[in-house]
Coordinates of C-alpha atoms in Angstrom, one line a residue:
M1 CA 0.0 0.0 0.0
A2 CA 2.9 2.4 0.8
T3 CA 4.4 1.7 -2.6
V4 CA 1.2 2.5 -4.4
N5 CA 0.8 5.7 -2.4
S6 CA 4.3 6.7 -3.3
W7 CA 3.7 6.0 -6.9
L8 CA 0.5 8.2 -6.8
E9 CA 2.6 10.9 -5.2
Y10 CA 5.2 10.5 -7.9
K11 CA 2.5 10.9 -10.6
Q12 CA 1.2 14.1 -9.0
H13 CA 4.8 15.4 -8.8
T14 CA 5.4 14.7 -12.5
K15 CA 2.1 16.5 -13.4
H16 CA 3.2 19.5 -11.2
C17 CA 6.6 19.6 -13.0
N18 CA 4.8 19.4 -16.4
L19 CA 6.6 16.2 -17.5
L20 CA 5.2 14.4 -20.5
N21 CA 3.1 11.3 -19.8
R22 CA 5.5 9.0 -21.7
N23 CA 8.4 10.0 -19.5
T24 CA 6.7 8.9 -16.3
M25 CA 7.1 5.4 -14.9
D26 CA 4.2 3.0 -14.7
L27 CA 3.5 1.2 -11.4
L28 CA 5.6 -1.8 -12.3
A29 CA 8.6 0.2 -13.4
F30 CA 8.3 2.3 -10.3
K31 CA 8.2 -0.8 -8.0
E32 CA 11.2 -2.3 -9.9
R33 CA 13.3 0.9 -9.5
L34 CA 12.3 1.2 -5.8
A35 CA 13.3 -2.4 -5.1
N36 CA 16.7 -2.0 -6.9
T37 CA 17.4 1.1 -5.0
L38 CA 16.5 -0.4 -1.7
I39 CA 18.5 -3.5 -2.4
S40 CA 21.6 -1.5 -3.3
L41 CA 21.2 1.0 -0.4
G42 CA 24.2 0.7 1.8
R43 CA 25.7 -2.1 -0.1
T44 CA 29.4 -2.2 -0.8
K45 CA 31.6 -4.6 -2.6
A46 CA 32.6 -6.2 0.7
F47 CA 29.0 -7.5 1.1
I48 CA 28.8 -8.9 -2.4
T49 CA 30.0 -12.5 -2.4
P50 CA 30.0 -15.0 -5.3
P51 CA 27.2 -17.6 -5.3
R52 CA 28.2 -20.9 -3.7
K53 CA 27.4 -24.2 -5.2
R54 CA 24.4 -25.9 -3.7
G55 CA 23.6 -29.5 -3.0
R56 CA 25.5 -32.7 -2.3
P57 CA 28.8 -33.2 -4.1
S58 CA 28.6 -35.6 -7.0
T59 CA 30.1 -39.0 -6.7
T60 CA 30.2 -39.6 -10.5
P61 CA 33.1 -38.3 -12.4
T62 CA 32.5 -35.2 -14.4
P63 CA 32.6 -35.7 -18.2
E64 CA 35.3 -34.1 -20.3
P65 CA 34.3 -30.7 -21.6
E66 CA 33.6 -30.7 -25.3
V67 CA 35.8 -28.4 -27.4
Q68 CA 33.7 -25.5 -28.5
P69 CA 34.4 -22.9 -31.2
A70 CA 35.8 -19.6 -30.1
K71 CA 33.1 -17.3 -28.9
T72 CA 33.1 -13.6 -29.5
K73 CA 33.7 -11.4 -26.5
P74 CA 30.4 -10.3 -25.0
R75 CA 29.7 -6.6 -24.9
S76 CA 29.9 -5.0 -21.6
V77 CA 26.7 -3.7 -20.2
D78 CA 26.7 -0.3 -18.5
S79 CA 25.8 -1.0 -14.9
T80 CA 25.6 2.5 -13.7
P81 CA 23.4 2.6 -10.5
Y82 CA 20.4 4.8 -10.1
E83 CA 20.8 8.5 -9.1
E84 CA 19.3 7.7 -5.7
T85 CA 22.1 5.2 -5.0
I86 CA 24.8 7.6 -6.3
K87 CA 23.6 10.5 -4.1
D88 CA 22.8 8.6 -0.9
G89 CA 26.0 9.7 0.8
L90 CA 26.8 6.2 2.2
D91 CA 30.1 4.3 1.8
H92 CA 31.3 6.1 -1.4
M93 CA 35.1 5.9 -1.4
P94 CA 37.4 6.9 -4.3
T95 CA 39.6 3.9 -5.1
F96 CA 42.5 3.6 -7.5
D97 CA 42.4 0.7 -10.0
Y98 CA 45.7 -0.6 -11.2
K99 CA 44.7 -1.3 -14.8
P100 CA 47.2 -0.4 -17.5
N101 CA 44.6 1.4 -19.5
S102 CA 42.6 4.1 -17.9
S103 CA 38.8 4.4 -18.3
R104 CA 36.8 7.4 -19.4
C105 CA 35.2 9.5 -16.7
K106 CA 31.4 8.9 -16.4
N107 CA 30.5 12.5 -15.5
R108 CA 28.6 13.9 -18.4
P109 CA 30.6 16.9 -19.6
C110 CA 34.0 15.4 -18.8
K111 CA 35.9 13.7 -21.6
F112 CA 39.1 12.8 -19.7
K113 CA 40.4 9.4 -18.7
T114 CA 41.0 8.4 -15.1
N115 CA 42.1 5.4 -13.0
V116 CA 40.0 6.4 -9.9
Y117 CA 36.6 4.9 -9.4
C118 CA 33.9 4.9 -6.7
D119 CA 34.0 1.7 -4.6
K120 CA 30.3 1.5 -4.2
C121 CA 29.0 2.8 -7.5
N122 CA 31.8 1.1 -9.5
I123 CA 32.0 4.1 -11.9
H124 CA 35.2 5.9 -13.0
L125 CA 35.3 9.6 -12.1
C126 CA 38.0 12.3 -12.1
F127 CA 39.5 13.0 -8.7
V128 CA 42.2 15.6 -9.4
P129 CA 42.6 19.3 -8.7
G130 CA 40.7 21.4 -11.2
R131 CA 38.3 18.5 -12.2
E132 CA 36.1 17.5 -9.4
C133 CA 33.9 15.1 -11.2
Y134 CA 33.8 12.7 -8.2
R135 CA 32.3 15.4 -5.9
Q136 CA 29.9 16.7 -8.6
K137 CA 28.5 13.3 -9.2
H138 CA 28.0 12.4 -5.6
R139 CA 26.5 15.7 -4.4
K140 CA 22.8 16.5 -4.4

């Protein structure tokens, strides 16, 4: 009931701000975004663990894997978190990655490359004097 009331409040707010109807979320999309935001709220990489194998260990030997043709490299999907997560102010730490190639800064107007990323959001942002993309992205 609280979710539906929040969605109705969201719809009133979009009408007040004169947003087009096609730009507003329907109830299902609103619930999905709310759930994703609440799940990722306060989550850091330290809490994310790889899934464990389940069930009893097999007593039969595993078959030899078949030789498969070379697959093409899958395209990387941009996993930028929602704005609510980026601007929540919890556990955002600039971290240096030691990759040989730097990544492009994810702050919109910036075109530079950087090796600094946010530990929680997992997005690369500039963190040098004169370009404060990290601060701009995480401030409300």
